[in-house]
Tab-separated table of C-alpha atoms in Angstrom:
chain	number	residue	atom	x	y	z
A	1	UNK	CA	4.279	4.385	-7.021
A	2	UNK	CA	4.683	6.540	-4.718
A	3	UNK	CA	2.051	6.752	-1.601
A	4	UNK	CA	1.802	9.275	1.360
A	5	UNK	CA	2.302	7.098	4.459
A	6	UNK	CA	1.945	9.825	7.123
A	7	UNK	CA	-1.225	9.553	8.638
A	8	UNK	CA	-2.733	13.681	9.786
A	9	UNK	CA	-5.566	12.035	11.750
A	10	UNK	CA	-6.352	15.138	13.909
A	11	UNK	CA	-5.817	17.600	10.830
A	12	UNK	CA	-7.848	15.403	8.772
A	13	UNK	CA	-10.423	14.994	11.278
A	14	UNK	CA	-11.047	18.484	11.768
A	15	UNK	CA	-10.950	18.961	8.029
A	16	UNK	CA	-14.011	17.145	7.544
A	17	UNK	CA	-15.681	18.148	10.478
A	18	UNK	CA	-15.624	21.936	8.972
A	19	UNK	CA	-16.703	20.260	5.789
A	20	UNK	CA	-19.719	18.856	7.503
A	21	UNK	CA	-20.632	22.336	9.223
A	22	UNK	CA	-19.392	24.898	6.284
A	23	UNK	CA	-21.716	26.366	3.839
A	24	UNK	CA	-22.016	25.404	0.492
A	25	UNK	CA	-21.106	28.465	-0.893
A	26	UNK	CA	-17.852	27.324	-2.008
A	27	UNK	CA	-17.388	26.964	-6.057
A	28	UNK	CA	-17.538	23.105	-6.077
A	29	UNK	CA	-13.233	22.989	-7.076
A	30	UNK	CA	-14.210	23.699	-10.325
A	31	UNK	CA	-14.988	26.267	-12.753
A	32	UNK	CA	-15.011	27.249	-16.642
A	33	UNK	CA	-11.960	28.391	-19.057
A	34	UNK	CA	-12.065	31.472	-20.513
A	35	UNK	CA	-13.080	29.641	-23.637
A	36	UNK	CA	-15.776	27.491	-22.382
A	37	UNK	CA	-14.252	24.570	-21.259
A	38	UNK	CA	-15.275	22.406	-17.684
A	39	UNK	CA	-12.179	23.165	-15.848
A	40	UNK	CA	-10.728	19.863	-13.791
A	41	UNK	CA	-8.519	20.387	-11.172
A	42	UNK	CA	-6.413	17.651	-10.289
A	43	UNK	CA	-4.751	17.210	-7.217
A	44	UNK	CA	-1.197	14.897	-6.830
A	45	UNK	CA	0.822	13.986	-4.147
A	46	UNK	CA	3.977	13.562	-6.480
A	47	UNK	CA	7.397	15.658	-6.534
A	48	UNK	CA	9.943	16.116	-9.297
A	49	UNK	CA	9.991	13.663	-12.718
A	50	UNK	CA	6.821	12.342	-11.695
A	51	UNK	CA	4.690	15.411	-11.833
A	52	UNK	CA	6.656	15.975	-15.408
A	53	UNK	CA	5.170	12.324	-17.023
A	54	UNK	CA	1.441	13.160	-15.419
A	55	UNK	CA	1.955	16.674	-16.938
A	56	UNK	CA	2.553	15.017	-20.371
A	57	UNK	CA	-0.321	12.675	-19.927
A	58	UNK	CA	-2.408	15.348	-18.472
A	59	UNK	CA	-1.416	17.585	-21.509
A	60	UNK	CA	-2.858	14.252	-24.400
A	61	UNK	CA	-5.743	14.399	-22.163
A	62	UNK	CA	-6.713	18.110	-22.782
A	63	UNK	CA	-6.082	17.423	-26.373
A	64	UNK	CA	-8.276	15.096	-26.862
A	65	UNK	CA	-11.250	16.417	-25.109
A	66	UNK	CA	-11.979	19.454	-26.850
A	67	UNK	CA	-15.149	20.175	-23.760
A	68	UNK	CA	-12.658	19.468	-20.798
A	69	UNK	CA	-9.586	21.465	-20.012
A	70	UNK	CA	-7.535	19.361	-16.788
A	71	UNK	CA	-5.601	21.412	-14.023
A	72	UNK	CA	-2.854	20.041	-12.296
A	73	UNK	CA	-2.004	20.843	-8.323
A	74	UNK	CA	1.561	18.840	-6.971
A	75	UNK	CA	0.832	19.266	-3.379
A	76	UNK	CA	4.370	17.057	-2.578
A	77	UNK	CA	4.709	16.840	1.225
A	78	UNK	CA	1.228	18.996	1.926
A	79	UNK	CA	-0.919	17.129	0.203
A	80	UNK	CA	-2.775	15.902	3.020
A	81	UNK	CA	-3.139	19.252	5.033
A	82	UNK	CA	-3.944	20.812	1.261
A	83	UNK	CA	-7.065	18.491	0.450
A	84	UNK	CA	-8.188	18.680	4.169
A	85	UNK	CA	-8.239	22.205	3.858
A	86	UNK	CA	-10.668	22.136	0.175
A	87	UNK	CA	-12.590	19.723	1.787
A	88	UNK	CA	-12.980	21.948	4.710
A	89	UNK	CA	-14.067	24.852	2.696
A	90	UNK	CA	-15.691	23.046	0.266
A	91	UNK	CA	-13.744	23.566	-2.283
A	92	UNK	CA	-11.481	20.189	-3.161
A	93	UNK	CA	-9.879	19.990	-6.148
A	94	UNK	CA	-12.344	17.777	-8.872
A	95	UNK	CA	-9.902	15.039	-8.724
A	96	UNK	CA	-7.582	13.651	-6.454
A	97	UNK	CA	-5.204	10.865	-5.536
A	98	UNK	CA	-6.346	8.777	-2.822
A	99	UNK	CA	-4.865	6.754	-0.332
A	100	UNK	CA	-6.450	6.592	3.364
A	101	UNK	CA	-10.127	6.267	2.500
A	102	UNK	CA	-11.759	5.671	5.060
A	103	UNK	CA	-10.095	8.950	6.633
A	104	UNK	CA	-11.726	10.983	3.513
A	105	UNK	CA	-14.839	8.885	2.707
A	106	UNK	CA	-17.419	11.277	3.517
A	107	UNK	CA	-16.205	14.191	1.411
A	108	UNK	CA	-15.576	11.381	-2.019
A	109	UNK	CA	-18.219	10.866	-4.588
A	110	UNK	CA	-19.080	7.099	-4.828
A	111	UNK	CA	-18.077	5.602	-8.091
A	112	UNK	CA	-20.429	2.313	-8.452
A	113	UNK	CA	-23.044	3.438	-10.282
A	114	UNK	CA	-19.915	5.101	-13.402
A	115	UNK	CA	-18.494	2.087	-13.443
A	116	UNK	CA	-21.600	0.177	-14.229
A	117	UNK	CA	-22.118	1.970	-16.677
A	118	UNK	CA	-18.635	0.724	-18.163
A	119	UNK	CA	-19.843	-2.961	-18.585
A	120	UNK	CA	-18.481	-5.543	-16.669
A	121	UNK	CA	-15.760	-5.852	-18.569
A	122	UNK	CA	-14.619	-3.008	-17.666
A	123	UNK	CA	-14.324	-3.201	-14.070
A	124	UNK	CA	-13.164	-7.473	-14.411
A	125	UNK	CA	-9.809	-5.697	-16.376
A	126	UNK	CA	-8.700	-4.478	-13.015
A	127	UNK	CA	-7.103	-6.797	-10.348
A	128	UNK	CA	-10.108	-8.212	-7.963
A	129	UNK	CA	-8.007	-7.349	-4.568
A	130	UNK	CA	-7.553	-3.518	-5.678
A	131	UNK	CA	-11.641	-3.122	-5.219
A	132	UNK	CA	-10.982	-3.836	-1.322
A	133	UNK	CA	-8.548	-1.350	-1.110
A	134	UNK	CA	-10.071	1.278	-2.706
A	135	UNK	CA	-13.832	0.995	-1.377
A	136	UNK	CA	-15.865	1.509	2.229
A	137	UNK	CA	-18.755	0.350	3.706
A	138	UNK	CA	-19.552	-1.636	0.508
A	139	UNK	CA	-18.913	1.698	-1.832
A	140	UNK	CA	-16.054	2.176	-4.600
A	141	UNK	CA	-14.786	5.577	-3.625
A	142	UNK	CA	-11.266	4.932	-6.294
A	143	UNK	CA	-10.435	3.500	-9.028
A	144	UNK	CA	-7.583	1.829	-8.648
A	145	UNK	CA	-3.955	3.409	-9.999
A	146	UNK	CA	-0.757	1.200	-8.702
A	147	UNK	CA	-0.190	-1.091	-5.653
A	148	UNK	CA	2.356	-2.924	-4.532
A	149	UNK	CA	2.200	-6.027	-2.414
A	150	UNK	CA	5.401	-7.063	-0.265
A	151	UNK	CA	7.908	-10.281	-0.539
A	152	UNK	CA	10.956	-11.195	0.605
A	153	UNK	CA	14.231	-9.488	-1.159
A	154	UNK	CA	17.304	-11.761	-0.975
A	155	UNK	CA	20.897	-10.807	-1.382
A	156	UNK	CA	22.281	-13.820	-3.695
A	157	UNK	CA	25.529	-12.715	-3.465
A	158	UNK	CA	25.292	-13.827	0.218
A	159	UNK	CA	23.415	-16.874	-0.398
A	160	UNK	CA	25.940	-18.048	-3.102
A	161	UNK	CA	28.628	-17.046	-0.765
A	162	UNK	CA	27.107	-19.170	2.033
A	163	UNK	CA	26.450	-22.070	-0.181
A	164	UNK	CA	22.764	-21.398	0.700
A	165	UNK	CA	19.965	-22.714	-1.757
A	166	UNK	CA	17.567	-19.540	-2.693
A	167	UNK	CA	14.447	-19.641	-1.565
A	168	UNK	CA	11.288	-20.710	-3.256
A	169	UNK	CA	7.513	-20.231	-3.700
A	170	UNK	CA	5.715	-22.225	-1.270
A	171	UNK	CA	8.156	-22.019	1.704
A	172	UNK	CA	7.461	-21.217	5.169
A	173	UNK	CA	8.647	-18.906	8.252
A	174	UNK	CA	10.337	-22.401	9.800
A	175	UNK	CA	12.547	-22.445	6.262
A	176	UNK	CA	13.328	-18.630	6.330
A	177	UNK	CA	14.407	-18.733	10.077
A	178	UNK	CA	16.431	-22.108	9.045
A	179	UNK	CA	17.929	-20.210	5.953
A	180	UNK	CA	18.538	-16.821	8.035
A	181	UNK	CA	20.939	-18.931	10.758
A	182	UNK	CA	22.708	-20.340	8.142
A	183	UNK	CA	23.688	-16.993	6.346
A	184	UNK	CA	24.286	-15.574	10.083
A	185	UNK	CA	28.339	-14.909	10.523
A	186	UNK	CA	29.058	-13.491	13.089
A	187	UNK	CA	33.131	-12.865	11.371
A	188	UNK	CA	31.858	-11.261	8.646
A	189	UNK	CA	28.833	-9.394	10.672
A	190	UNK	CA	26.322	-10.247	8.738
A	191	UNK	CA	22.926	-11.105	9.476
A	192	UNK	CA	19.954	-13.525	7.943
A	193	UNK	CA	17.167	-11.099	8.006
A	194	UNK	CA	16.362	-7.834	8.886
A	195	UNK	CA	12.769	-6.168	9.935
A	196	UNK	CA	11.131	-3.182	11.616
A	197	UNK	CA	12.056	-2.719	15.146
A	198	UNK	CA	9.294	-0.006	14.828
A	199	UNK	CA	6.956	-1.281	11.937
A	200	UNK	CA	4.226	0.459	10.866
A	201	UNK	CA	0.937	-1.377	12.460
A	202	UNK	CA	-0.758	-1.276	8.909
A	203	UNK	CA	1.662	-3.223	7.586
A	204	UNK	CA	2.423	-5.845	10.192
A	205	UNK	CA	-1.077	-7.108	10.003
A	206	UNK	CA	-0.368	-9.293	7.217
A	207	UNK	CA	1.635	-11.372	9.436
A	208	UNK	CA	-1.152	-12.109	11.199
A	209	UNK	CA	-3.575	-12.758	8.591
A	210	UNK	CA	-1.044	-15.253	7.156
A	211	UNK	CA	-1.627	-17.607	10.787
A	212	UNK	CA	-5.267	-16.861	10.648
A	213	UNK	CA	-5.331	-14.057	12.489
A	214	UNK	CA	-6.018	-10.183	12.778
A	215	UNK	CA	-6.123	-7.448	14.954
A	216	UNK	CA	-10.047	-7.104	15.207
A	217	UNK	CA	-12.875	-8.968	14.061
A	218	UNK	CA	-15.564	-7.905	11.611
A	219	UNK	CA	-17.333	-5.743	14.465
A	220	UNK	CA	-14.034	-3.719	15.306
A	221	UNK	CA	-13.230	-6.003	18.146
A	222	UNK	CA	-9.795	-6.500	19.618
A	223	UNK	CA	-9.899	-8.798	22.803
A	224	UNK	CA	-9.963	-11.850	21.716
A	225	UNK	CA	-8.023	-11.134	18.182
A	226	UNK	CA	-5.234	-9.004	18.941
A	227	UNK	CA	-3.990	-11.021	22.093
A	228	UNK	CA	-5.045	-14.142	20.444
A	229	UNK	CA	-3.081	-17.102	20.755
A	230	UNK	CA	-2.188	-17.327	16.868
A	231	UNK	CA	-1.499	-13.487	17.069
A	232	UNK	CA	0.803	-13.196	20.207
A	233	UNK	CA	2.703	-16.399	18.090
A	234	UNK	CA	3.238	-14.117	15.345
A	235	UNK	CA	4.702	-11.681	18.022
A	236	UNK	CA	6.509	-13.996	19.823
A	237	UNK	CA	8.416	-15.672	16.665
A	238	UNK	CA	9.617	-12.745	15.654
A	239	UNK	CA	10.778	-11.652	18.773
A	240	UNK	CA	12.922	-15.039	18.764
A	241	UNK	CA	14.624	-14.430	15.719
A	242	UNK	CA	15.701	-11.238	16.905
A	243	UNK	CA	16.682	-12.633	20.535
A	244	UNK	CA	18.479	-15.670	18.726
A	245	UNK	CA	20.369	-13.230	16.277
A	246	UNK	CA	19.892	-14.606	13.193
A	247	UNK	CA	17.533	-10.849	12.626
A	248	UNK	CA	18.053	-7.446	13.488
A	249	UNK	CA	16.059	-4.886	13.716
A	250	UNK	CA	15.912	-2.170	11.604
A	251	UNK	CA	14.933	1.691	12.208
A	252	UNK	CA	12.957	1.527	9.214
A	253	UNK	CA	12.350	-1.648	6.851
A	254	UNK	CA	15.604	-2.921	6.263
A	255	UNK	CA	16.437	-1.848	2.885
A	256	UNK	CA	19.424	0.380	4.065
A	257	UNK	CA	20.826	-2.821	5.692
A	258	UNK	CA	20.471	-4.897	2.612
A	259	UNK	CA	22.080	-2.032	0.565
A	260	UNK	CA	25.143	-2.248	3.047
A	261	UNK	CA	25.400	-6.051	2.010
A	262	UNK	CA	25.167	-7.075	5.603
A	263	UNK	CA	22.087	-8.500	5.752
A	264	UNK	CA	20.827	-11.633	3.721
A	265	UNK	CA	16.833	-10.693	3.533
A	266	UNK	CA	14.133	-8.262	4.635
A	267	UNK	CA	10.532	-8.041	3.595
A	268	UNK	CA	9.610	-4.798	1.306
A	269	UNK	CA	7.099	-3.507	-1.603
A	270	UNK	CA	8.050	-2.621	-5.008
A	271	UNK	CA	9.715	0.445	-4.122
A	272	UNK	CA	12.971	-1.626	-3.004
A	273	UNK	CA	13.057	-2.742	-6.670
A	274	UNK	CA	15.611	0.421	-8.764
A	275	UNK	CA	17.341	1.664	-5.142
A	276	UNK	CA	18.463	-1.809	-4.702
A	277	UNK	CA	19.538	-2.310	-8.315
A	278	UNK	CA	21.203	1.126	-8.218
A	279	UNK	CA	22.945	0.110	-5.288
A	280	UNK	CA	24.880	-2.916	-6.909
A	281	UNK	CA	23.084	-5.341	-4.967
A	282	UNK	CA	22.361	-8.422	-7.048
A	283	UNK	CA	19.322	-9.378	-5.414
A	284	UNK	CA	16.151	-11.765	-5.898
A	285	UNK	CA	12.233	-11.584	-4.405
A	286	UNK	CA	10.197	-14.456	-3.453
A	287	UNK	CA	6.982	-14.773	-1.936
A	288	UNK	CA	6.190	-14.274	1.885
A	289	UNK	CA	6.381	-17.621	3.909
A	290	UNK	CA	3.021	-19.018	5.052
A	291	UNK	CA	2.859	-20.580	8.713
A	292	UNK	CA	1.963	-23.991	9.568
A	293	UNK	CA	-1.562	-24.371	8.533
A	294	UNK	CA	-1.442	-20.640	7.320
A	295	UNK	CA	-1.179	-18.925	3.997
A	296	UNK	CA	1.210	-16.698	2.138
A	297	UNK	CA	-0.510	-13.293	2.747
A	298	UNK	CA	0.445	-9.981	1.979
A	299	UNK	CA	-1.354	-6.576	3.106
A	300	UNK	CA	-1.191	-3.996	-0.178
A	301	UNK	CA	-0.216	-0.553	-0.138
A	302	UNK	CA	-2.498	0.845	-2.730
A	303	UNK	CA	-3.435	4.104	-4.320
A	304	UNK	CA	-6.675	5.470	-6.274
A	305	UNK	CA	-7.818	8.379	-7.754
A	306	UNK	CA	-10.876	9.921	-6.586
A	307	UNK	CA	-13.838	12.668	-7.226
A	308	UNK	CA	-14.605	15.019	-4.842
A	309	UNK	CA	-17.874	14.934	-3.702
A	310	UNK	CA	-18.447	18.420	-3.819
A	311	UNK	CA	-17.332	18.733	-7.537
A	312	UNK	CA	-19.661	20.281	-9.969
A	313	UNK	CA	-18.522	17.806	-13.035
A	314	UNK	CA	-18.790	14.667	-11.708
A	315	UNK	CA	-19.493	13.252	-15.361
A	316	UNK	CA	-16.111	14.993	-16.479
A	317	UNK	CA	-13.923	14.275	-13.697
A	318	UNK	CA	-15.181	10.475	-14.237
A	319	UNK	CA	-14.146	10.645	-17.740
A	320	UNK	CA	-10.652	12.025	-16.655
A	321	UNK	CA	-9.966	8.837	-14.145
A	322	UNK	CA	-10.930	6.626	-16.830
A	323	UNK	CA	-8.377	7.602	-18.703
A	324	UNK	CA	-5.438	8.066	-15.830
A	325	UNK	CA	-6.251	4.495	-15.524
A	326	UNK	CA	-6.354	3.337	-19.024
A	327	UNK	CA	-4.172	1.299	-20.561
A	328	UNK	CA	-1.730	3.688	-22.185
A	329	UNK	CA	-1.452	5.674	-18.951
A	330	UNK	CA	-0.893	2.199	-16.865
A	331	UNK	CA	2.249	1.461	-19.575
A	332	UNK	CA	3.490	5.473	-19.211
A	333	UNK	CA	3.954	4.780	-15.412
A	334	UNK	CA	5.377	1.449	-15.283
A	335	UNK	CA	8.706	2.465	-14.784
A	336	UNK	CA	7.676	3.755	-11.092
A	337	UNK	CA	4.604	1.640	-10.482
A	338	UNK	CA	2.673	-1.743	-11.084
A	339	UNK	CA	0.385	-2.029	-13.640
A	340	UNK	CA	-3.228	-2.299	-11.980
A	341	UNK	CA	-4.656	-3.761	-15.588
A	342	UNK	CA	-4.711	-7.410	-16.435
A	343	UNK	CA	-4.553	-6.045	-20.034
A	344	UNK	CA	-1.496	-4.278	-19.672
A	345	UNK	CA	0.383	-7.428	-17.451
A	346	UNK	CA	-0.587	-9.455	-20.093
A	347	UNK	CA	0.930	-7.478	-22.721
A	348	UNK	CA	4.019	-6.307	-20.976
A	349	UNK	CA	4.602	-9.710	-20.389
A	350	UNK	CA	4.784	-8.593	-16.772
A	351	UNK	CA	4.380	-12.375	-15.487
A	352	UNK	CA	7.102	-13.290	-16.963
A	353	UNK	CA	9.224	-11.078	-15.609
A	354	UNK	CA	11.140	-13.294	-12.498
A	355	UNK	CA	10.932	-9.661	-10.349
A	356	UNK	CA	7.946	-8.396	-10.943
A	357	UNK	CA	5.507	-11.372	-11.325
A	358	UNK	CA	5.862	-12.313	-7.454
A	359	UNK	CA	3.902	-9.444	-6.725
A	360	UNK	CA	1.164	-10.001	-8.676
A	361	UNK	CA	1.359	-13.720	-7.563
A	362	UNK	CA	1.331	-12.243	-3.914
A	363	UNK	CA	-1.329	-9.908	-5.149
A	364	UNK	CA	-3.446	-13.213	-6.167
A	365	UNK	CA	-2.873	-14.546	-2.920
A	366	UNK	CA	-4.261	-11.903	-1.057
A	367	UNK	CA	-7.528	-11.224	-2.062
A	368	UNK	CA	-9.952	-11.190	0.491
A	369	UNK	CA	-8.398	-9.515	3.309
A	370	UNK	CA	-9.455	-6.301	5.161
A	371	UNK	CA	-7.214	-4.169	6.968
A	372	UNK	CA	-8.107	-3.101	10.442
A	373	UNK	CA	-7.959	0.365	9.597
A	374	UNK	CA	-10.960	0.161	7.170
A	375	UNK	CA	-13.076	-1.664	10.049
A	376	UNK	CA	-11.896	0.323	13.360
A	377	UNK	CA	-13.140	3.426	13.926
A	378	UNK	CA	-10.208	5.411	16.018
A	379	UNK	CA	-8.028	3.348	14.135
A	380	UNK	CA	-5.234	6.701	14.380
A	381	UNK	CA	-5.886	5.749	18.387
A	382	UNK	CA	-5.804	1.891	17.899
A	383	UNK	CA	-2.525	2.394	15.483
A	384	UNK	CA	-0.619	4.734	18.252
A	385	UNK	CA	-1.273	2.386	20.614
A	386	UNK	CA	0.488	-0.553	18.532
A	387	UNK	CA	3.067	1.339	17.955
A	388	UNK	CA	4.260	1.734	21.435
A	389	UNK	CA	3.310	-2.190	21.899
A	390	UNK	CA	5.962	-2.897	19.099
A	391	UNK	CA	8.243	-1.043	20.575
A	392	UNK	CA	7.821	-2.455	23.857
A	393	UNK	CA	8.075	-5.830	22.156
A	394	UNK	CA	10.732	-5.440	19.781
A	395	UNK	CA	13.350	-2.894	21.448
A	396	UNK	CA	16.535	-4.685	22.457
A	397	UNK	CA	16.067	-2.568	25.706
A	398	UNK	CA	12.833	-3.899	26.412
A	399	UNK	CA	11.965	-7.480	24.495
A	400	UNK	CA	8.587	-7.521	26.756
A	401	UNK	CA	6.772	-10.927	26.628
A	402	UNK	CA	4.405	-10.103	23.448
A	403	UNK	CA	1.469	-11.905	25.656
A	404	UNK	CA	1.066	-9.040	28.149
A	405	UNK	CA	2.413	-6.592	26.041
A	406	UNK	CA	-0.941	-7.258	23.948
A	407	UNK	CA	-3.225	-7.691	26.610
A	408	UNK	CA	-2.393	-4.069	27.922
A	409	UNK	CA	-4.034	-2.796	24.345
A	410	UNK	CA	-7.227	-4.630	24.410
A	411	UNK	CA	-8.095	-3.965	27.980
């Protein structure tokens, strides 16, 4: 799966401001074939051997459906400043991936009342959590296309080396910190775990959620939740580790550590799962620790596919995301994404798989949980402002007590 994790807040913004104010002159994104056919454009994100297998899928679609000819736009690196700008002008492609919803929500057609129509049955095939992900303000605005959850990845070479049980389901952040200062060696320079000097505040929420915590409350609210006792503990224990040097911090998530075989664990998605296999490193997953009287808790990094709001076949852009999230089009990805069906698990034999079924146990686990970003507001201000806290917080320059650090956000 591959998901655009750059955030164009003030491009975006503007974006749908124009689309608020512009006429609605625009054609809709959509338009007929020279043979008669409702033309779908289809807007991706994806670069390279992954536009080629959505071609191909794209391509069974169009023969199948002799009223509905699809259209698709790789936008790669521009896709957000791309949609922004058909938004803008009213003129979005019919279909596109979907990521940062409530960024886009006003220009996306809601989806509840299609899916209805699809039985319940229907909608029960896909993974409860995904709904969360891909729906605001009580509205499905997505239907759900691959997700990944995080764990832990552990280097068993290291462990083994060590003489160091791996780690289990169940355990907690007292066992991984007790695990990472035994694989510590300071001789051989390596190093227990690893994790984002600089992470990314989306992200680092789930840490909080797993000590019954968050950054805000249901209102939007962060005194009181951000510089919460259970959250500045989150803070403050990982700050320890790092101070105690049994972890390092890493300029990005610590996969380029654990490729180096210098470092013992680090907490990722599915996207660590090939690169680290390509790498030579005989690795393992397991679920996230849970705190005392917490939970293991993950956040999900999820993507959807969307209509436009402004498209002028609504009905046939519906019926082309029912099928690029159909079964066979769920089993055509799987080699660079999680399956989002319960069908298609089941069949694949998917939790069997000792990889690949901790995150859909993790998935399980989180259901339930809503990211700050889908409650706040100025979450782009809210996240900026984090991100200089972490790095306050986590830089070896720095290490300020996570307690004030906090405080100065809220006030």
């Amino acid at each position: 799966m591959k998901l655009v994790k750059s955030i164009l807040s003030v491009a975006i913004a503007s974006g749908l401001l124009l689309a608020g104010c512009s006429s609605s002159s625009g054609n809709g994104g959509s338009d007929k074939t020279a043979d008669g056919k409702v033309k779908i454009r289809f807007a991706t994100w994806d670069v390279g051997d992954d536009v080629k297998l959505q071609q191909g899928l794209i391509d069974k679609f169009n023969e199948t459906h002799k009223d509905i000819n699809v259209v698709l736009e790789a936008y790669g690196s521009d896709y957000d400043t791309k949609i922004t700008a058909g938004m803008g002008a009213k003129d979005a492609p019919d279909v596109m991936y979907m990521w940062n919803y409530p960024q886009y929500k006003d220009a996306l057609e809601p989806l509840d009342s299609y899916i209805e129509k699809e039985g319940a049955e229907y909608k029960d095939n896909f993974y409860e959590t995904l709904w969360n992900y891909n729906s605001v303000d009580e509205k499905v605005l997505g239907l759900p296309v691959g997700y990944t959850t995080h764990v832990v990845y552990y280097n068993k070479a290291l462990f083994d080396q060590a003489g160091v049980e791996y780690p289990k389901a169940g355990w907690t952040w007292e066992d991984l910190q007790a695990t990472a200062k035994k694989l510590t060696n300071k001789e051989t320079k390596v190093t227990g775990f690893a994790f984002s000097g600089k992470p990314d505040p989306y992200d680092f929420e789930m840490y909080l959620w797993g000590n019954n915590a968050a950054y805000v409350d249901k209102n939007g609210k962060l005194k009181g939740n951000l510089d919460s006792k259970k959250s500045v503990d989150v803070f403050e224990m990982f700050q320890k580790m790092e101070k105690s040097g049994i972890a390092i911090t890493s300029e990005g998530s610590g996969d380029t550590e654990m490729k180096s075989g210098k470092v013992a664990m680090f907490v990722y998605g599915a996207w660590g799962l090939t690169p680290l296999k390509e790498a030579g490193i005989d690795y393992g997953v397991v679920e996230l620790p849970k705190f005392k009287d917490g939970k293991s808790v993950s956040i999900l990094s999820s993507s959807g596919i969307s209509v436009s709001k402004d498209s002028k076949h609504k009905k046939e852009a519906f019926e082309f995301i029912k099928f690029w999230t159909n079964e066979e089009a769920n089993k055509a990805r799987i080699a660079f994404e999680l399956p989002v069906l319960k069908s298609v698990v089941k069949s694949e034999k998917l939790e069997q798989d000792e990889l690949r079924s901790v995150f859909y146990s993790m998935l399980e686990k989180s259901d339930g949980y809503t990211p700050s970003s889908f409650i706040v507001d100025d979450w782009s201000e809210v996240s900026d402002n984090l991100n200089l806290v972490f790095e306050q917080i986590f830089n070896p320059s720095s290490l300020m007590d996570p307690k004030k650090a906090l405080s100065s956000v809220v006030e």
